[in-house]
Tab-separated table of C-alpha atoms in Angstrom:
chain	number	residue	atom	x	y	z
A	1	MET	CA	9.995	-38.418	3.082
A	2	LEU	CA	7.325	-38.115	5.756
A	3	ILE	CA	8.076	-35.730	8.594
A	4	ASN	CA	6.206	-37.630	11.276
A	5	ASP	CA	4.906	-41.145	10.792
A	6	SER	CA	5.110	-42.245	14.435
A	7	ALA	CA	1.428	-41.695	15.237
A	8	GLY	CA	0.290	-44.598	13.035
A	9	GLY	CA	-2.561	-44.614	10.597
A	10	VAL	CA	-0.863	-42.110	8.283
A	11	THR	CA	-2.456	-41.946	4.848
A	12	GLU	CA	-1.472	-40.358	1.558
A	13	ALA	CA	-4.169	-37.743	2.143
A	14	ASP	CA	-2.311	-36.626	5.278
A	15	TYR	CA	0.828	-35.914	3.236
A	16	PRO	CA	-0.362	-35.063	-0.295
A	17	ASP	CA	1.965	-34.696	-3.279
A	18	THR	CA	0.405	-31.450	-4.480
A	19	TRP	CA	-1.309	-28.313	-3.188
A	20	GLN	CA	-4.281	-26.859	-5.032
A	21	GLN	CA	-4.988	-23.111	-4.985
A	22	GLY	CA	-7.718	-22.104	-7.388
A	23	GLU	CA	-6.598	-23.176	-10.852
A	24	LEU	CA	-2.994	-23.544	-9.716
A	25	ARG	CA	-1.431	-26.795	-8.539
A	26	PHE	CA	1.964	-26.946	-6.830
A	27	ARG	CA	4.278	-29.845	-6.063
A	28	LEU	CA	4.945	-30.568	-2.382
A	29	THR	CA	8.048	-32.135	-0.855
A	30	TYR	CA	8.896	-33.021	2.741
A	31	GLN	CA	12.145	-33.091	4.630
A	32	PHE	CA	13.239	-33.603	8.205
A	33	GLU	CA	16.154	-31.240	8.700
A	34	PRO	CA	15.835	-29.405	12.050
A	35	GLY	CA	17.542	-26.034	11.887
A	36	SER	CA	17.473	-25.807	8.092
A	37	ASP	CA	15.458	-23.146	6.284
A	38	ALA	CA	13.383	-25.743	4.446
A	39	ASP	CA	12.626	-28.011	7.405
A	40	GLY	CA	9.069	-29.292	6.998
A	41	VAL	CA	6.757	-28.881	3.999
A	42	THR	CA	8.039	-27.149	0.864
A	43	VAL	CA	5.755	-25.777	-1.832
A	44	HIS	CA	7.416	-25.560	-5.256
A	45	ILE	CA	6.224	-22.471	-7.162
A	46	PRO	CA	7.186	-21.983	-10.837
A	47	LEU	CA	8.446	-18.448	-11.452
A	48	PRO	CA	5.918	-17.628	-14.223
A	49	VAL	CA	2.978	-17.996	-11.808
A	50	LEU	CA	4.563	-16.384	-8.736
A	51	ASN	CA	2.353	-13.303	-9.082
A	52	GLN	CA	-0.789	-15.477	-9.015
A	53	VAL	CA	-0.024	-17.195	-5.708
A	54	THR	CA	-1.504	-15.832	-2.482
A	55	ASP	CA	-0.999	-16.712	1.180
A	56	GLU	CA	-4.550	-18.027	1.301
A	57	GLY	CA	-4.795	-21.509	2.791
A	58	PHE	CA	-1.130	-22.120	3.510
A	59	ASP	CA	-1.563	-21.104	7.154
A	60	TRP	CA	-3.697	-24.261	7.636
A	61	GLN	CA	-0.780	-26.546	6.709
A	62	ILE	CA	-1.245	-30.052	5.286
A	63	PRO	CA	-3.635	-32.410	7.106
A	64	GLY	CA	-0.816	-34.497	8.601
A	65	LEU	CA	0.662	-31.521	10.485
A	66	ARG	CA	-2.485	-29.525	11.216
A	67	ALA	CA	-3.115	-30.862	14.736
A	68	GLU	CA	0.516	-30.303	15.700
A	69	LEU	CA	0.370	-26.782	14.274
A	70	VAL	CA	-2.807	-25.837	16.168
A	71	THR	CA	-1.322	-27.270	19.354
A	72	ALA	CA	1.785	-25.117	18.839
A	73	TRP	CA	-0.330	-22.012	18.309
A	74	ILE	CA	-2.246	-22.657	21.543
A	75	ARG	CA	1.037	-23.134	23.405
A	76	SER	CA	2.249	-19.815	21.988
A	77	LEU	CA	-0.383	-17.897	23.947
A	78	PRO	CA	0.554	-15.949	27.105
A	79	LYS	CA	0.266	-18.029	30.262
A	80	ALA	CA	-2.772	-16.122	31.556
A	81	ILE	CA	-4.728	-17.175	28.446
A	82	ARG	CA	-2.994	-20.491	27.749
A	83	ARG	CA	-3.953	-22.013	31.124
A	84	ASN	CA	-7.590	-21.999	29.989
A	85	PHE	CA	-6.743	-24.434	27.176
A	86	VAL	CA	-4.864	-27.240	28.921
A	87	PRO	CA	-4.001	-29.811	27.727
A	88	ALA	CA	-3.282	-28.023	24.473
A	89	PRO	CA	-3.401	-31.154	22.239
A	90	ASP	CA	-6.926	-31.947	23.459
A	91	TYR	CA	-8.166	-28.426	22.738
A	92	ALA	CA	-6.422	-28.485	19.362
A	93	ALA	CA	-8.212	-31.721	18.452
A	94	ALA	CA	-11.560	-30.353	19.652
A	95	ALA	CA	-11.042	-27.110	17.717
A	96	LEU	CA	-10.266	-28.976	14.498
A	97	ARG	CA	-13.341	-31.177	14.916
A	98	ALA	CA	-15.413	-27.983	15.157
A	99	VAL	CA	-14.021	-26.552	11.904
A	100	LYS	CA	-16.685	-26.664	9.219
A	101	ASP	CA	-14.556	-25.193	6.413
A	102	ARG	CA	-11.252	-23.419	5.911
A	103	GLN	CA	-12.515	-20.389	4.027
A	104	GLU	CA	-11.057	-17.893	6.514
A	105	PRO	CA	-7.511	-17.761	7.964
A	106	LEU	CA	-6.542	-20.216	10.687
A	107	LEU	CA	-6.038	-17.849	13.621
A	108	PRO	CA	-9.372	-15.974	13.401
A	109	THR	CA	-11.052	-19.386	13.138
A	110	LEU	CA	-9.234	-20.587	16.273
A	111	GLU	CA	-10.124	-17.418	18.166
A	112	ARG	CA	-13.813	-17.968	17.499
A	113	ILE	CA	-13.801	-21.709	18.281
A	114	LEU	CA	-11.653	-21.442	21.429
A	115	HIS	CA	-13.980	-18.762	22.763
A	116	ARG	CA	-16.868	-21.151	22.234
A	117	LEU	CA	-15.000	-24.053	23.862
A	118	GLY	CA	-13.518	-22.227	26.845
A	119	GLY	CA	-15.459	-18.991	27.168
A	120	VAL	CA	-12.207	-17.009	26.966
A	121	THR	CA	-11.477	-14.322	24.371
A	122	VAL	CA	-8.169	-14.713	22.545
A	123	PRO	CA	-7.142	-11.285	21.156
A	124	PRO	CA	-5.304	-11.358	17.796
A	125	GLU	CA	-2.151	-9.865	19.321
A	126	ALA	CA	-1.892	-12.751	21.843
A	127	TRP	CA	-0.572	-15.236	19.261
A	128	ASP	CA	3.234	-15.466	19.246
A	129	ASP	CA	4.536	-16.544	15.844
A	130	GLU	CA	8.093	-16.887	17.152
A	131	ARG	CA	7.038	-19.712	19.489
A	132	VAL	CA	5.693	-21.835	16.610
A	133	PRO	CA	8.419	-24.245	15.393
A	134	ASP	CA	9.719	-23.544	11.908
A	135	HIS	CA	8.990	-27.047	10.648
A	136	LEU	CA	5.280	-26.289	11.087
A	137	LYS	CA	5.500	-23.294	8.752
A	138	VAL	CA	5.343	-23.876	5.006
A	139	THR	CA	8.474	-23.105	2.998
A	140	PHE	CA	7.937	-21.488	-0.403
A	141	ARG	CA	10.516	-22.393	-3.060
A	142	VAL	CA	10.454	-20.584	-6.398
A	143	VAL	CA	11.853	-22.556	-9.302
A	144	ASP	CA	12.616	-21.846	-12.934
A	145	GLY	CA	12.391	-25.236	-14.581
A	146	LYS	CA	14.656	-27.422	-12.423
A	147	LYS	CA	16.645	-24.460	-11.111
A	148	ARG	CA	15.978	-23.284	-7.553
A	149	LEU	CA	15.837	-19.479	-7.507
A	150	ALA	CA	15.001	-18.681	-3.892
A	151	GLU	CA	13.046	-19.938	-0.909
A	152	SER	CA	11.569	-18.468	2.227
A	153	LYS	CA	8.836	-18.939	4.824
A	154	ASP	CA	7.636	-15.468	3.737
A	155	LEU	CA	5.869	-15.482	0.362
A	156	GLU	CA	5.843	-11.685	0.108
A	157	GLU	CA	9.593	-11.595	0.731
A	158	LEU	CA	10.068	-13.942	-2.213
A	159	ARG	CA	7.900	-11.789	-4.442
A	160	ARG	CA	9.953	-8.704	-3.586
A	161	ALA	CA	13.259	-10.484	-4.170
A	162	LEU	CA	12.221	-12.022	-7.479
A	163	GLN	CA	10.142	-9.161	-8.862
A	164	PRO	CA	12.789	-8.192	-11.491
A	165	LYS	CA	13.034	-11.808	-12.710
A	166	LEU	CA	9.260	-12.122	-12.798
A	167	SER	CA	8.936	-8.860	-14.762
A	168	ALA	CA	11.486	-10.123	-17.280
A	169	THR	CA	9.545	-13.385	-17.602
A	170	LEU	CA	6.282	-11.531	-18.206
A	171	SER	CA	7.909	-9.277	-20.813
A	172	SER	CA	9.499	-12.245	-22.557
A	173	ALA	CA	6.144	-14.001	-22.836
A	174	ALA	CA	4.589	-10.903	-24.429
A	175	GLU	CA	7.476	-10.334	-26.826
A	176	GLY	CA	6.339	-10.090	-30.438
A	177	ARG	CA	2.728	-9.479	-29.436
A	178	GLY	CA	3.013	-5.693	-29.772
A	179	ILE	CA	1.898	-5.090	-26.203
A	180	GLU	CA	4.949	-3.547	-24.562
A	181	GLN	CA	5.878	-0.290	-26.304
A	182	SER	CA	7.896	2.781	-25.376
A	183	GLY	CA	8.481	6.388	-26.433
A	184	LEU	CA	4.787	6.993	-27.094
A	185	GLN	CA	3.298	10.420	-27.673
A	186	ALA	CA	-0.130	9.090	-28.645
A	187	TRP	CA	-2.299	6.062	-27.960
A	188	PRO	CA	-0.211	2.898	-28.605
A	189	ALA	CA	-0.302	1.786	-32.227
A	190	GLY	CA	-1.819	-1.610	-32.903
A	191	LEU	CA	-3.671	-1.658	-29.569
A	192	PRO	CA	-7.164	-0.272	-30.164
A	193	VAL	CA	-8.022	-1.891	-26.824
A	194	LEU	CA	-5.617	-2.259	-23.918
A	195	GLN	CA	-6.729	-5.526	-22.374
A	196	ARG	CA	-7.001	-5.534	-18.582
A	197	THR	CA	-5.401	-8.981	-18.441
A	198	PHE	CA	-2.781	-10.630	-20.640
A	199	GLU	CA	-2.693	-14.434	-20.494
A	200	GLN	CA	-0.264	-16.718	-22.224
A	201	ARG	CA	0.789	-20.344	-21.921
A	202	SER	CA	4.499	-20.430	-21.167
A	203	ARG	CA	6.555	-23.526	-20.444
A	204	GLY	CA	3.473	-25.430	-19.385
A	205	HIS	CA	2.133	-22.661	-17.148
A	206	SER	CA	-0.714	-20.210	-17.592
A	207	LEU	CA	1.078	-16.899	-17.218
A	208	ARG	CA	-1.001	-13.843	-16.280
A	209	ALA	CA	0.029	-10.181	-16.410
A	210	TYR	CA	-1.640	-6.784	-16.321
A	211	PRO	CA	-0.824	-4.166	-19.021
A	212	ALA	CA	-0.929	-0.441	-18.292
A	213	LEU	CA	0.247	2.907	-19.620
A	214	VAL	CA	3.314	4.136	-17.745
A	215	ASP	CA	4.416	7.740	-17.211
A	216	GLU	CA	7.957	8.199	-18.549
A	217	THR	CA	7.851	12.024	-18.084
A	218	GLY	CA	8.618	12.974	-21.699
A	219	SER	CA	6.678	10.062	-23.137
A	220	VAL	CA	4.476	7.110	-22.251
A	221	SER	CA	5.140	3.389	-22.454
A	222	VAL	CA	3.068	0.237	-22.141
A	223	ARG	CA	4.389	-2.242	-19.589
A	224	LEU	CA	3.176	-5.448	-17.989
A	225	PHE	CA	2.636	-5.544	-14.234
A	226	ASP	CA	2.398	-8.491	-11.903
A	227	THR	CA	-0.681	-7.361	-9.955
A	228	PRO	CA	-3.932	-5.518	-10.739
A	229	GLU	CA	-3.076	-3.023	-7.971
A	230	ALA	CA	0.230	-2.058	-9.598
A	231	GLN	CA	-1.541	-1.879	-12.964
A	232	GLU	CA	-4.210	0.462	-11.637
A	233	GLN	CA	-1.705	2.850	-10.082
A	234	ALA	CA	0.460	2.971	-13.202
A	235	MET	CA	-2.509	3.375	-15.529
A	236	TRP	CA	-3.729	6.532	-13.825
A	237	ALA	CA	-0.355	8.266	-14.007
A	238	GLY	CA	0.229	7.007	-17.555
A	239	THR	CA	-3.130	8.293	-18.787
A	240	ARG	CA	-2.524	11.658	-17.124
A	241	ARG	CA	0.850	11.967	-18.844
A	242	LEU	CA	-0.520	11.005	-22.257
A	243	LEU	CA	-3.262	13.630	-21.921
A	244	MET	CA	-0.722	16.269	-20.903
A	245	LEU	CA	1.464	15.379	-23.888
A	246	GLN	CA	-1.452	15.803	-26.296
A	247	VAL	CA	-3.330	18.845	-24.983
A	248	THR	CA	-1.993	22.375	-25.323
A	249	SER	CA	-0.887	23.504	-21.888
A	250	PRO	CA	-2.785	26.556	-20.645
A	251	ALA	CA	0.163	27.581	-18.447
A	252	LYS	CA	1.388	30.524	-20.548
A	253	ALA	CA	-2.100	31.938	-21.043
A	254	ILE	CA	-2.868	31.718	-17.315
A	255	GLN	CA	0.491	33.157	-16.301
A	256	GLY	CA	-0.027	36.138	-18.594
A	257	ARG	CA	-3.270	37.048	-16.846
A	258	LEU	CA	-2.022	36.804	-13.273
A	259	GLY	CA	-1.764	39.878	-11.100
A	260	ASN	CA	1.452	40.824	-9.348
A	261	GLN	CA	0.322	39.425	-5.995
A	262	ALA	CA	-0.446	36.003	-7.488
A	263	LYS	CA	2.859	35.987	-9.371
A	264	LEU	CA	4.691	36.794	-6.142
A	265	ALA	CA	2.855	34.005	-4.323
A	266	LEU	CA	3.761	31.481	-7.011
A	267	SER	CA	7.419	32.494	-6.702
A	268	TYR	CA	7.429	30.880	-3.232
A	269	ASN	CA	7.206	27.459	-4.869
A	270	PRO	CA	9.809	24.736	-4.152
A	271	HIS	CA	9.876	23.414	-7.723
A	272	GLY	CA	12.856	25.456	-8.860
A	273	SER	CA	10.950	27.244	-11.610
A	274	ILE	CA	7.512	28.628	-12.414
A	275	LEU	CA	7.393	26.315	-15.447
A	276	ALA	CA	7.795	23.223	-13.230
A	277	LEU	CA	5.147	24.545	-10.837
A	278	PHE	CA	2.664	25.047	-13.682
A	279	GLU	CA	3.248	21.505	-14.926
A	280	ASP	CA	2.348	20.365	-11.421
A	281	VAL	CA	-0.760	22.583	-11.466
A	282	VAL	CA	-1.890	21.300	-14.855
A	283	GLY	CA	-1.275	17.725	-13.698
A	284	ALA	CA	-3.601	18.290	-10.745
A	285	ALA	CA	-6.235	19.781	-13.061
A	286	VAL	CA	-5.997	16.814	-15.446
A	287	ASP	CA	-6.367	14.447	-12.488
A	288	ARG	CA	-9.544	16.234	-11.434
A	289	LEU	CA	-10.976	16.083	-14.947
A	290	MET	CA	-10.182	12.376	-15.120
A	291	VAL	CA	-12.097	11.877	-11.875
A	292	LEU	CA	-15.065	13.809	-13.252
A	293	ASN	CA	-15.047	11.835	-16.505
A	294	GLY	CA	-14.678	8.265	-15.356
A	295	GLY	CA	-10.942	7.824	-14.865
A	296	PRO	CA	-8.388	6.225	-17.217
A	297	ALA	CA	-9.419	5.053	-20.671
A	298	TRP	CA	-8.661	1.487	-21.732
A	299	ASP	CA	-9.281	1.798	-25.455
A	300	GLU	CA	-8.452	4.318	-28.148
A	301	ALA	CA	-12.031	5.527	-28.658
A	302	ALA	CA	-12.534	6.114	-24.928
A	303	PHE	CA	-9.205	7.927	-24.713
A	304	THR	CA	-10.205	10.224	-27.591
A	305	ALA	CA	-13.471	11.040	-25.802
A	306	LEU	CA	-11.600	11.691	-22.550
A	307	TYR	CA	-9.099	13.890	-24.384
A	308	ASP	CA	-11.918	16.011	-25.832
A	309	LYS	CA	-13.440	16.569	-22.393
A	310	VAL	CA	-10.090	17.429	-20.805
A	311	ARG	CA	-9.181	19.821	-23.617
A	312	ALA	CA	-12.523	21.632	-23.273
A	313	ASP	CA	-12.259	22.271	-19.518
A	314	LEU	CA	-8.531	22.313	-18.833
A	315	TYR	CA	-8.002	26.084	-18.997
A	316	ASP	CA	-10.732	26.954	-16.497
A	317	LEU	CA	-9.804	24.228	-14.038
A	318	SER	CA	-6.078	24.970	-14.324
A	319	ALA	CA	-6.761	28.660	-13.631
A	320	ASP	CA	-8.789	27.712	-10.564
A	321	THR	CA	-6.037	25.332	-9.422
A	322	THR	CA	-3.466	28.097	-9.890
A	323	LEU	CA	-5.347	30.459	-7.560
A	324	LYS	CA	-5.823	27.741	-4.928
A	325	THR	CA	-2.111	26.935	-5.165
A	326	ALA	CA	-1.187	30.619	-4.813
A	327	THR	CA	-3.193	31.014	-1.595
A	328	ALA	CA	-1.576	27.877	-0.175
A	329	LEU	CA	1.890	29.171	-1.080
A	330	ILE	CA	1.173	32.482	0.652
A	331	ALA	CA	0.338	30.560	3.832
A	332	PHE	CA	3.490	28.491	3.330
A	333	HIS	CA	5.632	31.609	2.975
A	334	ARG	CA	4.172	33.193	6.109
A	335	ALA	CA	4.748	30.028	8.163
A	336	SER	CA	8.294	29.666	6.817
A	337	THR	CA	9.085	33.297	7.641
A	338	ARG	CA	7.761	32.954	11.193
A	339	LEU	CA	9.735	29.740	11.656
A	340	LYS	CA	12.967	31.637	10.954
A	341	SER	CA	12.202	33.992	13.850
A	342	VAL	CA	12.077	31.149	16.419
A	343	SER	CA	15.589	30.757	17.778
A	344	SER	CA	15.343	29.570	21.392
A	345	PRO	CA	17.213	26.264	21.986
A	346	VAL	CA	14.378	25.225	24.308
A	347	LEU	CA	12.068	25.085	21.302
A	348	LEU	CA	14.410	23.044	19.100
A	349	SER	CA	12.220	19.903	19.013
A	350	ALA	CA	9.188	21.910	17.910
A	351	VAL	CA	11.227	23.844	15.335
A	352	ASN	CA	12.622	20.636	13.825
A	353	ASP	CA	9.145	19.129	13.666
A	354	VAL	CA	7.711	22.230	11.967
A	355	ARG	CA	10.552	22.282	9.446
A	356	LEU	CA	9.929	18.647	8.484
A	357	HIS	CA	6.190	19.210	8.503
A	358	LEU	CA	6.398	22.134	6.081
A	359	ALA	CA	8.624	20.113	3.773
A	360	SER	CA	6.060	17.283	3.783
A	361	LEU	CA	3.259	19.686	2.818
A	362	VAL	CA	4.990	21.797	0.159
A	363	HIS	CA	7.551	20.113	-2.080
A	364	PRO	CA	8.074	19.539	-5.810
A	365	GLY	CA	4.900	17.823	-7.007
A	366	PHE	CA	2.812	18.846	-3.985
A	367	VAL	CA	-0.111	20.188	-6.066
A	368	THR	CA	-0.769	16.922	-7.885
A	369	GLY	CA	0.135	15.006	-4.744
A	370	ALA	CA	-2.478	16.792	-2.658
A	371	GLY	CA	-5.007	16.992	-5.491
A	372	TRP	CA	-7.347	19.770	-6.572
A	373	GLN	CA	-10.003	18.911	-4.007
A	374	ARG	CA	-7.594	19.049	-1.068
A	375	LEU	CA	-5.843	22.326	-1.888
A	376	PRO	CA	-8.126	24.377	0.433
A	377	ASP	CA	-7.330	21.894	3.212
A	378	LEU	CA	-3.643	22.267	2.445
A	379	LYS	CA	-3.950	25.994	2.974
A	380	ARG	CA	-5.643	25.338	6.337
A	381	TYR	CA	-2.857	22.959	7.398
A	382	LEU	CA	-0.304	25.674	6.596
A	383	LEU	CA	-2.297	28.299	8.488
A	384	ALA	CA	-2.328	25.859	11.429
A	385	VAL	CA	1.459	25.751	11.322
A	386	GLU	CA	1.577	29.548	11.558
A	387	ARG	CA	-0.879	29.520	14.495
A	388	ARG	CA	1.263	26.912	16.225
A	389	LEU	CA	4.388	29.020	15.834
A	390	GLU	CA	2.552	32.058	17.194
A	391	ALA	CA	1.604	30.181	20.371
A	392	LEU	CA	4.850	28.262	20.758
A	393	PRO	CA	6.944	30.774	22.781
A	394	GLU	CA	4.212	31.203	25.412
A	395	HIS	CA	3.091	27.562	25.627
A	396	PRO	CA	6.131	25.351	24.967
A	397	GLN	CA	5.041	22.575	27.350
A	398	ARG	CA	1.582	22.296	25.786
A	399	ASP	CA	3.183	22.150	22.336
A	400	ALA	CA	5.553	19.415	23.513
A	401	GLN	CA	2.651	17.349	24.866
A	402	HIS	CA	0.727	17.670	21.617
A	403	LEU	CA	3.822	16.856	19.589
A	404	GLN	CA	4.455	13.693	21.593
A	405	ARG	CA	0.939	12.453	20.816
A	406	VAL	CA	1.243	13.311	17.118
A	407	GLN	CA	4.610	11.562	16.850
A	408	ALA	CA	3.186	8.397	18.405
A	409	VAL	CA	0.501	8.290	15.707
A	410	GLN	CA	3.037	9.120	12.991
A	411	GLN	CA	5.272	6.282	14.163
A	412	ALA	CA	2.380	3.843	13.904
A	413	TYR	CA	1.632	5.190	10.420
A	414	GLY	CA	5.262	4.737	9.422
A	415	GLU	CA	5.067	1.099	10.532
A	416	LEU	CA	1.933	0.657	8.431
A	417	LEU	CA	3.651	2.126	5.360
A	418	ALA	CA	6.597	-0.222	5.925
A	419	ARG	CA	4.219	-3.162	5.552
A	420	VAL	CA	3.230	-2.145	2.012
A	421	PRO	CA	4.950	-4.580	-0.378
A	422	ALA	CA	8.061	-3.171	-2.027
A	423	GLY	CA	7.455	-1.730	-5.479
A	424	ARG	CA	3.772	-1.004	-4.823
A	425	GLN	CA	2.118	2.261	-3.894
A	426	PRO	CA	0.054	2.484	-0.694
A	427	SER	CA	-3.681	2.027	-1.186
A	428	ALA	CA	-6.091	4.961	-1.208
A	429	GLU	CA	-7.219	3.920	2.279
A	430	ILE	CA	-3.658	4.092	3.603
A	431	LEU	CA	-2.960	7.422	1.906
A	432	ALA	CA	-6.153	8.889	3.409
A	433	ILE	CA	-4.770	8.237	6.891
A	434	ARG	CA	-1.969	10.715	6.212
A	435	TRP	CA	-4.575	13.460	5.875
A	436	MET	CA	-6.316	12.301	9.038
A	437	ILE	CA	-3.032	12.946	10.850
A	438	GLU	CA	-2.943	16.443	9.347
A	439	GLU	CA	-6.423	17.048	10.764
A	440	LEU	CA	-5.201	15.775	14.143
A	441	ARG	CA	-2.439	18.390	14.043
A	442	VAL	CA	-5.011	21.096	13.352
A	443	SER	CA	-7.123	19.922	16.301
A	444	PHE	CA	-4.079	20.042	18.597
A	445	PHE	CA	-2.172	23.119	17.441
A	446	ALA	CA	-4.853	25.354	15.880
A	447	GLN	CA	-8.201	24.191	17.153
A	448	GLY	CA	-9.869	27.444	16.138
A	449	LEU	CA	-9.453	26.592	12.458
A	450	GLY	CA	-11.702	23.568	12.883
A	451	THR	CA	-11.743	20.204	11.117
A	452	PRO	CA	-14.385	19.020	8.613
A	453	ALA	CA	-15.029	15.837	10.621
A	454	PRO	CA	-14.278	14.621	14.163
A	455	VAL	CA	-10.718	13.373	14.512
A	456	SER	CA	-8.828	11.643	17.309
A	457	GLU	CA	-5.908	9.297	17.860
A	458	LYS	CA	-8.362	6.454	18.465
A	459	ARG	CA	-10.129	7.019	15.130
A	460	ILE	CA	-6.818	7.130	13.271
A	461	LEU	CA	-5.476	3.962	14.909
A	462	LYS	CA	-8.726	2.183	14.080
A	463	ALA	CA	-8.364	3.239	10.435
A	464	MET	CA	-4.790	1.913	10.472
A	465	GLU	CA	-5.961	-1.456	11.830
A	466	ALA	CA	-8.509	-1.734	9.032
A	467	ALA	CA	-5.929	-0.778	6.396
A	468	ALA	CA	-3.377	-3.242	7.830
A	469	ALA	CA	-5.933	-6.054	7.727
A	470	ALA	CA	-6.462	-5.391	4.012
A	471	LEU	CA	-2.772	-5.734	3.146
């Protein structure tokens, strides 16, 4: 059923039966049900290809609704900007005539064209999605055969909700192919090469998945992932674990050569035992050696070569990592001890912040989490905490002002992390922002320690904008 055929001259091209995205083709249906979730255009997505669908292009709508959609977007603008584009339908028609292609998203295209038409800049934050009628937004419906599984205007929401079903579908397609394995202590048998992409025809669809080694703590498995990003993150941790399972840990040899001061420093660890701390240390050393030798291996021969290089250098790098960890833990202990001496109720906000901050810096797994290269920085962050606590009783108002600015940046960072799709790890660019915030703390609370590069709230927020745009 056509949504709007009152304008006359409607053609089949205005309301197509299918939507093409790359090699994928989806069935389209139309319904006029104001107030219903599926009012408007519905794209039917088979479950096996859900991980291959992107948002790209859907924001442009079908041709028959595009002018109405652009008009609605113009009307969503704040009055001060909107009054420059009246009547909205005329500007919408002119903007669409000026479109040469639809390679970029709709709104950035409109911003550029409207600026050319009216000489007024439309900032990205001026668009108000809530003022665009729902029937102008595409509905995504995921189906398994003829069965409707779920539908939403938000494609990412559907992916999160159906991720377990999709994973089961991917695993089922690979069953009997010897790809998914578990309980491994060595390179997976029967897989001399771990293919980057697994493709299989399934129920008339070209299913695509991404195999990777997975860290299971006491063993390694091979699992299929729905995105290359998830594959990449799993593969690093899985390769690290497989190397650690195969090499002889240098922990006992290093521990036996430590002096009393280093042993005391390592006792300040939050892991619960020295053994757990050393596993963390060795993990960080293996990570560093993987970086130096090209990262994860995707075939048995490359893994053997990587293993040989890690085995040769693991003792020396683990010993170095142990000493760096010990100096950081000394700084942690000193800051923790000083924190206990601060008891004034007036300083409660600062004390609570320091307590949470210390826990975020030193926790089980913090050595691998920070990484070998950042351990000296970690020590500096902990020294900055001690400097802050030293100055706190004499300058509580200054501390409160600095804390307010840090918390504003941290809140924005928390909002950015919340936008990362469920089940996926933040990108390297997003994780790097966390350390920028640590440098901001140093610049506020312990300026004398210095930072390796200029840092400011503005620089951090700009980095967040760039990272958010890449999501």
